[in-house]
Structure formats: structure tokens, C-alpha cells
Amino acid sequence: MTTSLSPTLQLAFDLIRRPSVTPEDAGCLELLGERLEKLGFKLERLKFGEVDNLWARKGDQGPLLCFAGHTDVVPPGPAERWDTGAFEPQIDAQGELRGRGAADMKGSLAAMVTAIEGFLEMHPDHQGSIALLLTSDEEGPAVNGTVKVMEHLEARGEKMDWCLVGEPSSTARLGDFIKNGRRGSLGARLLVKGKQGHVAYPHLAANPIHLAAPALAELTAATWDEGNDFFPATSLQISNIQAGTGATNVIPGELEVIFNFRFSTEVTAEELQKRTEALLDRHALDYQLDWTLSGQPFLTAEGRLVEAAQQAILEVTGQPTQLSTAGGTSDGRFIAPSGAQVVELGPINATIHQVNERVRAEDLNLLSQVYQRLISKLLS
């Protein structure tokens, strides 16, 4: 069956067959590197901790267009729930390519490589440079992947002008949305201290649940900002609350609350921290608060990269695209602070991280065409 596949789909099949669950790469970078080396790319294999990364660049002149992506995938879950093997790619009767990573994001990686191959065949003497930044640590902790590669590049003064991240940005049809930014993510672990005791003698104890409840109510009802033309208002969500020993007659001594801000460019992480701590202080709580900043918000409001992406999608699909900053975080958060224009453009995201992950096979062929048109608009 695979002998009749397009080059993009054949490469996608080869990548999906490799069980590269974070942080394992399972040979994906080697496979991609071999293809790129044949095109004249200089390969730099960068290993940080247990994470394999690849920086591949062709050319030493500006401007520099980089494609960024990840070879790692989330665990497939119970094997019996998959209609086909998670790492046994197949195209079903509906023309959908099934397999873990088909949409997120091995299909995009295949489209990137074949787009570059097609562009170089037509434009061997192109302007500027092309690069790929590939990691196997996007779906996991994301501490030894793209962020470390960016630090490595910054240390030697190597700068991108444009970066296209191949995350699955589309919703109903290929290219209906591209992400030109993402909200920031600020997590917190709040520990409220009380005094354990018997429920029959509350005057001898201090219930941290009761003490914290008014503060939590105020925290969840607060307005942090109004958002702007590109971002919705900042939101706070409590994801976990835990207290007690499991016994029904014991007042707990501590309450743990896990919450997260998804914040816009209208507010900073520091402002959110200060406002939260001031609120807790007003309620006179005995507390400990630990913060984790997963990523700052970023926005590429306009510029050549956004325009090139919009035009390429229109020319290939015949349909316009919309800009969006919705969704979770991506590795774009590590790239944007360098000053590069960043957009995310990839296939439909309806089944990412699900059992029976799939993507329309023809969409990957179209995505390769879109990527190739985009390269041409920027470097020819």
C-alpha cells in the first residue's frame, strides 16, 4: 500500500511507525536528518539531558526562515481502544491517516521536509537561509528541548527572522486558522495552613478549608484584564483541591490548591503574582505559594510571515484564513522572545492526543504545498 503514497505521506508513515513517546525520539531525528543532509543542510545534533534535538540549517546569509516542530508524541493509551495500532499507520476508507502523531505533529514534519525539497528543486539559488529546529521534548516537561536550543543559538548570536511552528492549528478545514500568538501560562501551588483537630471540637482547631474559602471565591471572581483585539481576557482556573485524612471526624491541618492563569499581553506574570498574594494577605491566611511560569504570552500581529502564510493558504486551498491566539502553549513561546516573527500552521486538531488520532491524508499533501508557497514568498 505504501508504494503508491505521495512523498509526504510516505515520510509521515515512516515517522509514525517510530514509537517516539516523550522524551524518546526513536530514530525520527536520524531519519529527518538524512533527508536534510542530502539537500545540503548542515546538521547539529544537540543533546540536553535525555532529550535529543536537531538544528539543521542550509545557508549562512539572512533572512533566516525556520521550521520548528517536535518528533515526540503523547502515550497512545490502551492498545485495545485503537481501531488500528497506534504506531501502525494506515489510511482508512474515509481517506484519513491514522496513527499517533498523524496530526500532532509528524504529519507537519513530513510536509515541511517535502516542501523544502520541492522549493530547493525549483529555487536552488534562493535568497537567505532555511533551518529546522526539531526536538523530542515538546509534549513533556519542555525543559531540555526548544528552550535549550534557543539558548544555544542566542549564545552565538544566531537569529531567526521568521519561524513557522507546525502545530495543528486548523479546526474544520486545513488553514482555516493560524495561530499568531499564544496566551501565557502561570501555574501556582497554594498551601494554606490550619490546625488539625476533632470535628466535635472546632474551637480547638483551625479548618484551612473554611479559612481559605472566601479568598478562593474572591480569587475566582476577580477580573484580571479585559483582553484586547488578539487575546481574550485573562482567566484563572482551579484544577485541584486536596485536604483531609479521609476520615469524616478530622478537621484537616492543611489545604492544597492548584490553579493556573492563562494570561494575555494586557498583564504580566509579575502583576498576577502580586495581586494574588495581596488578596491572600487581605484574608490573613497562613500560606505558602509556589509559582511556575510555563511561558510568556507572545504575539505576531502583522508582518511578512503572517502575510505569506495567509496568501499561501488562499492560493492552495482557495479559502481565507483567520488569526487566532486560542489554545494551550506551544514551543513558540520559547522562540518569540528572540524577536522572530512566529506563526503556527498545521493540520486539523480535532483528534490530537486522542485514541485513534487521525488527519485527512490529502490535507498533508496540501499542507506541503502551502509550506512550499510560503517559502517561495519569503526567499525567492
Coordinates of C-alpha atoms in Angstrom, one line a residue:
M1 CA 0.0 0.0 0.0
T2 CA 2.8 2.4 0.9
T3 CA 4.4 2.2 -2.6
S4 CA 1.6 4.3 -4.0
L5 CA 1.8 7.0 -1.4
S6 CA 2.9 10.6 -2.1
P7 CA 6.4 11.6 -0.7
T8 CA 4.8 13.5 2.1
L9 CA 2.5 10.6 3.2
Q10 CA 5.4 8.1 2.8
L11 CA 7.5 10.1 5.2
A12 CA 4.6 10.5 7.6
F13 CA 4.2 6.8 7.6
D14 CA 7.9 6.3 8.3
L15 CA 7.7 8.7 11.2
I16 CA 4.5 7.4 12.8
R17 CA 6.0 3.8 12.8
R18 CA 8.6 5.0 15.3
P19 CA 7.1 4.9 18.9
S20 CA 8.6 8.2 20.0
V21 CA 6.8 8.8 23.2
T22 CA 8.3 11.7 25.1
P23 CA 11.3 12.0 25.6
E24 CA 12.2 9.2 23.2
D25 CA 12.9 10.2 19.6
A26 CA 13.0 6.6 18.4
G27 CA 15.1 7.5 15.3
C28 CA 12.9 10.2 13.9
L29 CA 15.6 12.8 14.0
E30 CA 18.0 10.5 12.3
L31 CA 15.5 9.8 9.5
L32 CA 14.8 13.5 9.0
G33 CA 18.5 14.4 9.3
E34 CA 19.4 12.0 6.5
R35 CA 16.8 13.7 4.2
L36 CA 18.0 17.1 5.0
E37 CA 21.7 16.3 4.7
K38 CA 21.1 15.2 1.2
L39 CA 19.7 18.7 0.5
G40 CA 22.9 20.4 1.7
F41 CA 21.8 21.1 5.3
K42 CA 24.4 21.3 8.0
L43 CA 23.3 19.2 10.9
E44 CA 23.9 20.0 14.6
R45 CA 22.8 17.3 17.0
L46 CA 22.2 18.8 20.4
K47 CA 21.5 16.6 23.4
F48 CA 20.5 18.2 26.7
G49 CA 19.9 15.8 29.5
E50 CA 18.0 12.8 28.0
V51 CA 16.5 14.9 25.2
D52 CA 17.6 14.7 21.6
N53 CA 17.4 17.9 19.5
L54 CA 18.4 18.8 16.0
W55 CA 19.3 22.2 14.5
A56 CA 19.6 21.9 10.7
R57 CA 20.5 24.9 8.5
K58 CA 21.1 25.5 4.8
G59 CA 22.8 28.8 4.0
D60 CA 24.6 31.3 6.1
Q61 CA 23.0 34.5 4.9
G62 CA 19.9 36.3 6.1
P63 CA 17.0 36.4 6.2
L64 CA 16.5 33.1 8.1
L65 CA 13.3 31.1 7.8
C66 CA 13.0 28.4 10.4
F67 CA 10.5 25.5 10.6
A68 CA 10.1 24.3 14.2
G69 CA 8.5 21.1 15.4
H70 CA 8.7 18.0 17.6
T71 CA 9.1 14.3 17.0
D72 CA 7.8 13.2 20.4
V73 CA 4.2 12.2 20.9
V74 CA 1.9 11.6 23.9
P75 CA 1.4 8.0 25.1
P76 CA -1.2 6.1 22.9
G77 CA -3.2 4.8 25.8
P78 CA -4.9 1.4 25.9
A79 CA -3.9 -0.5 22.7
E80 CA -7.3 -2.3 22.6
R81 CA -9.1 1.1 22.2
W82 CA -7.3 1.8 18.9
D83 CA -9.0 0.6 15.7
T84 CA -5.5 0.1 14.2
G85 CA -2.2 0.0 16.0
A86 CA -1.1 3.4 17.3
F87 CA 2.2 3.0 15.6
E88 CA 0.9 1.1 12.6
P89 CA -0.1 3.9 10.2
Q90 CA -3.0 3.3 7.9
I91 CA -5.2 5.2 5.6
D92 CA -8.8 4.2 6.2
A93 CA -11.8 4.1 3.9
Q94 CA -12.5 7.7 4.6
G95 CA -9.1 8.8 3.4
E96 CA -7.8 9.6 6.9
L97 CA -4.3 8.7 8.0
R98 CA -4.5 7.1 11.4
G99 CA -1.7 6.8 14.0
R100 CA -0.2 8.5 17.0
G101 CA 1.3 11.8 15.8
A102 CA -0.6 11.9 12.5
A103 CA -1.9 15.4 13.4
D104 CA 0.4 16.3 16.3
M105 CA 2.8 16.6 14.6
K106 CA 4.6 14.1 12.4
G107 CA 2.3 14.9 9.5
S108 CA 3.6 18.5 9.7
L109 CA 7.2 17.4 9.9
A110 CA 6.8 15.3 6.7
A111 CA 5.1 18.3 4.9
M112 CA 8.0 20.5 6.0
V113 CA 10.6 18.3 4.5
T114 CA 8.9 17.6 1.2
A115 CA 8.0 21.3 0.9
I116 CA 11.7 22.2 1.3
E117 CA 12.7 19.5 -1.2
G118 CA 10.2 20.9 -3.7
F119 CA 11.3 24.5 -3.1
L120 CA 15.0 23.8 -3.5
E121 CA 14.4 21.9 -6.7
M122 CA 12.7 25.0 -8.2
H123 CA 14.9 27.6 -6.5
P124 CA 18.4 26.2 -6.0
D125 CA 19.9 29.7 -5.7
H126 CA 17.3 31.1 -3.3
Q127 CA 17.8 34.1 -1.1
G128 CA 18.6 33.8 2.6
S129 CA 18.7 30.6 4.7
I130 CA 16.3 27.8 5.7
A131 CA 16.5 26.0 9.1
L132 CA 14.7 23.3 11.1
L133 CA 14.6 23.2 14.9
L134 CA 13.4 19.8 16.0
T135 CA 13.0 18.4 19.5
S136 CA 11.8 15.3 21.3
D137 CA 10.7 17.3 24.4
E138 CA 7.6 19.3 23.5
E139 CA 4.9 17.0 24.9
G140 CA 6.7 16.5 28.2
P141 CA 8.4 18.9 30.6
A142 CA 9.8 21.0 27.7
V143 CA 12.9 21.9 29.7
N144 CA 15.7 20.3 27.6
G145 CA 14.2 20.9 24.1
T146 CA 13.5 24.0 22.2
V147 CA 14.2 26.4 25.1
K148 CA 17.7 24.9 25.4
V149 CA 18.3 25.1 21.6
M150 CA 17.2 28.7 21.6
E151 CA 19.7 29.5 24.4
H152 CA 22.4 27.7 22.4
L153 CA 21.6 29.8 19.3
E154 CA 21.3 33.0 21.3
A155 CA 24.7 32.4 22.9
R156 CA 26.4 32.5 19.4
G157 CA 24.3 35.3 18.0
E158 CA 22.3 33.2 15.6
K159 CA 18.9 34.8 14.9
M160 CA 15.8 33.8 13.1
D161 CA 13.7 36.3 11.2
W162 CA 10.7 34.1 10.7
C163 CA 9.6 30.8 12.4
L164 CA 6.8 28.6 11.4
V165 CA 5.7 26.1 14.1
G166 CA 3.9 23.1 12.6
E167 CA 1.4 22.6 15.5
P168 CA -2.1 21.5 14.3
S169 CA -3.8 24.9 14.1
S170 CA -6.7 24.1 11.8
T171 CA -10.2 23.4 13.1
A172 CA -12.7 22.4 10.4
R173 CA -10.6 22.6 7.3
L174 CA -6.9 22.9 6.5
G175 CA -5.7 26.5 7.0
D176 CA -9.0 28.0 8.4
F177 CA -7.0 29.2 11.4
I178 CA -3.3 30.0 12.0
K179 CA -2.0 30.9 15.4
N180 CA -0.2 34.2 15.5
G181 CA 0.3 34.2 19.3
R182 CA -0.5 32.3 22.4
R183 CA -1.5 33.2 26.0
G184 CA 1.0 33.0 28.8
S185 CA 0.7 30.2 31.4
L186 CA 1.3 30.8 35.0
G187 CA 0.7 28.0 37.5
A188 CA 0.6 28.0 41.3
R189 CA 0.5 25.7 44.2
L190 CA -1.1 27.2 47.3
L191 CA -0.7 25.6 50.7
V192 CA -3.0 27.0 53.3
K193 CA -2.1 26.0 56.9
G194 CA -4.6 25.4 59.7
K195 CA -4.6 23.2 62.7
Q196 CA -5.8 19.6 62.7
G197 CA -8.4 18.6 65.3
H198 CA -11.6 16.8 66.0
V199 CA -14.7 17.9 64.2
A200 CA -16.6 17.9 67.5
Y201 CA -14.2 20.5 69.0
P202 CA -13.7 23.1 66.2
H203 CA -12.7 25.7 68.8
L204 CA -9.5 23.7 69.3
A205 CA -8.6 23.5 65.6
A206 CA -8.4 25.8 62.6
N207 CA -10.0 24.5 59.4
P208 CA -8.0 25.6 56.4
I209 CA -10.8 24.9 54.1
H210 CA -13.1 27.3 55.9
L211 CA -10.4 29.9 56.2
A212 CA -9.5 29.8 52.5
A213 CA -13.0 29.6 51.0
P214 CA -13.7 33.4 51.0
A215 CA -10.3 34.0 49.5
L216 CA -10.8 31.4 46.8
A217 CA -14.2 32.8 46.0
E218 CA -12.7 36.2 45.5
L219 CA -9.8 34.9 43.5
T220 CA -12.1 33.0 41.0
A221 CA -14.4 36.0 40.7
A222 CA -11.7 38.6 40.0
T223 CA -11.3 40.4 36.7
W224 CA -7.7 40.4 35.8
D225 CA -7.9 42.3 32.5
E226 CA -10.3 42.8 29.6
G227 CA -8.2 41.2 26.9
N228 CA -7.6 43.0 23.6
D229 CA -8.1 42.6 19.9
F230 CA -6.0 39.5 19.8
F231 CA -6.4 37.9 23.2
P232 CA -9.5 37.0 25.4
A233 CA -9.5 38.2 29.0
T234 CA -7.1 36.5 31.3
S235 CA -8.7 33.5 33.1
L236 CA -7.9 31.7 36.3
Q237 CA -8.9 28.0 36.8
I238 CA -8.6 25.9 39.9
S239 CA -7.7 22.4 38.8
N240 CA -7.1 20.6 42.1
I241 CA -8.1 20.9 45.7
Q242 CA -7.0 18.5 48.4
A243 CA -7.3 18.4 52.2
G244 CA -8.1 15.9 54.9
T245 CA -7.1 12.5 56.1
G246 CA -10.0 10.6 54.6
A247 CA -11.7 10.4 58.0
T248 CA -15.0 12.1 58.5
N249 CA -14.3 13.3 62.0
V250 CA -11.0 15.0 61.5
I251 CA -10.5 18.7 60.7
P252 CA -7.6 18.9 58.2
G253 CA -4.4 20.7 59.1
E254 CA -3.6 21.8 55.5
L255 CA -5.3 22.6 52.3
E256 CA -3.6 22.3 48.9
V257 CA -4.9 24.2 45.9
I258 CA -3.5 24.0 42.4
F259 CA -4.5 26.8 40.0
N260 CA -3.4 28.3 36.7
F261 CA -3.6 31.6 34.9
R262 CA -3.9 31.8 31.1
F263 CA -3.0 35.4 30.6
S264 CA -3.0 38.0 27.8
T265 CA -0.4 40.6 26.8
E266 CA -2.5 43.1 28.9
V267 CA -1.0 41.9 32.1
T268 CA 2.4 40.5 33.2
A269 CA 3.1 37.4 35.3
E270 CA 4.6 39.6 38.0
E271 CA 1.4 41.6 38.2
L272 CA -0.7 38.5 38.6
Q273 CA 1.6 37.2 41.3
K274 CA 1.5 40.5 43.3
R275 CA -2.3 40.8 43.0
T276 CA -2.8 37.2 44.1
E277 CA -0.5 37.5 47.1
A278 CA -2.1 40.8 48.1
L279 CA -5.6 39.1 48.0
L280 CA -4.4 36.2 50.2
D281 CA -2.8 38.6 52.6
R282 CA -6.0 40.6 53.0
H283 CA -7.7 37.4 54.2
A284 CA -4.9 36.9 56.8
L285 CA -4.1 33.4 55.7
D286 CA -1.1 31.4 56.8
Y287 CA 0.0 30.2 53.4
Q288 CA 2.8 29.2 51.2
L289 CA 2.6 29.9 47.4
D290 CA 4.9 28.4 44.8
W291 CA 4.8 29.8 41.2
T292 CA 5.7 28.1 37.9
L293 CA 5.8 30.3 34.8
S294 CA 5.5 27.9 31.8
G295 CA 5.5 30.6 29.1
Q296 CA 5.0 34.3 28.4
P297 CA 2.3 35.4 26.0
F298 CA 3.5 36.3 22.5
L299 CA 2.0 37.9 19.5
T300 CA 3.0 38.4 15.9
A301 CA 0.3 40.9 15.0
E302 CA 1.4 41.6 11.5
G303 CA 4.4 41.3 9.2
R304 CA 5.7 39.3 6.2
L305 CA 5.3 35.9 7.8
V306 CA 1.7 36.4 8.6
E307 CA 1.0 37.8 5.2
A308 CA 2.9 35.0 3.4
A309 CA 1.0 32.3 5.4
Q310 CA -2.4 33.9 4.6
Q311 CA -1.5 34.2 0.9
A312 CA -0.2 30.7 0.6
I313 CA -3.3 29.2 2.2
L314 CA -5.6 31.2 -0.1
E315 CA -3.6 30.2 -3.2
V316 CA -3.6 26.5 -2.3
T317 CA -7.0 26.0 -0.7
G318 CA -9.0 28.8 -2.3
Q319 CA -10.1 29.8 1.2
P320 CA -9.2 32.6 3.5
T321 CA -7.7 32.1 7.0
Q322 CA -8.3 33.7 10.4
L323 CA -5.7 34.7 13.0
S324 CA -6.1 33.1 16.5
T325 CA -4.4 33.0 19.8
A326 CA -6.6 30.4 21.3
G327 CA -5.5 27.0 22.8
G328 CA -2.7 26.0 25.1
T329 CA 1.0 26.7 25.0
S330 CA 3.5 25.7 22.3
D331 CA 7.2 25.9 21.8
G332 CA 6.6 29.2 20.0
R333 CA 6.8 30.7 23.5
F334 CA 10.5 29.9 23.6
I335 CA 11.1 31.3 20.1
A336 CA 9.2 34.6 20.1
P337 CA 11.3 36.3 22.8
S338 CA 14.3 36.2 20.4
G339 CA 12.5 38.8 18.2
A340 CA 11.4 36.3 15.5
Q341 CA 8.0 36.6 13.9
V342 CA 6.2 33.4 14.8
V343 CA 3.1 31.7 13.5
E344 CA 1.7 28.2 13.9
L345 CA 0.2 26.4 10.9
G346 CA -0.7 22.8 10.7
P347 CA -3.5 20.3 10.1
I348 CA -6.9 19.9 11.8
N349 CA -6.6 19.4 15.5
A350 CA -9.9 17.6 16.3
T351 CA -8.3 14.3 17.3
I352 CA -4.9 15.3 18.8
H353 CA -4.0 13.4 22.0
Q354 CA -7.0 11.1 21.5
V355 CA -7.3 7.4 20.8
N356 CA -7.5 6.9 17.0
E357 CA -5.7 10.2 16.2
R358 CA -6.1 10.9 12.6
V359 CA -5.8 13.5 9.8
R360 CA -7.1 13.7 6.3
A361 CA -4.3 12.2 4.1
E362 CA -4.9 14.7 1.3
D363 CA -4.5 17.6 3.9
L364 CA -0.9 16.7 4.4
N365 CA -0.3 16.9 0.7
L366 CA -2.0 20.3 0.6
L367 CA 0.0 21.4 3.7
S368 CA 3.2 20.6 1.9
Q369 CA 2.1 22.8 -0.9
V370 CA 1.2 25.6 1.5
Y371 CA 4.6 25.4 3.1
Q372 CA 6.3 25.4 -0.2
R373 CA 4.4 28.5 -1.4
L374 CA 5.2 30.2 1.9
I375 CA 9.0 29.6 1.5
S376 CA 8.8 30.9 -2.1
K377 CA 7.1 34.1 -0.9
L378 CA 9.8 34.8 1.6
L379 CA 13.0 33.5 0.0
S380 CA 12.6 33.7 -3.8

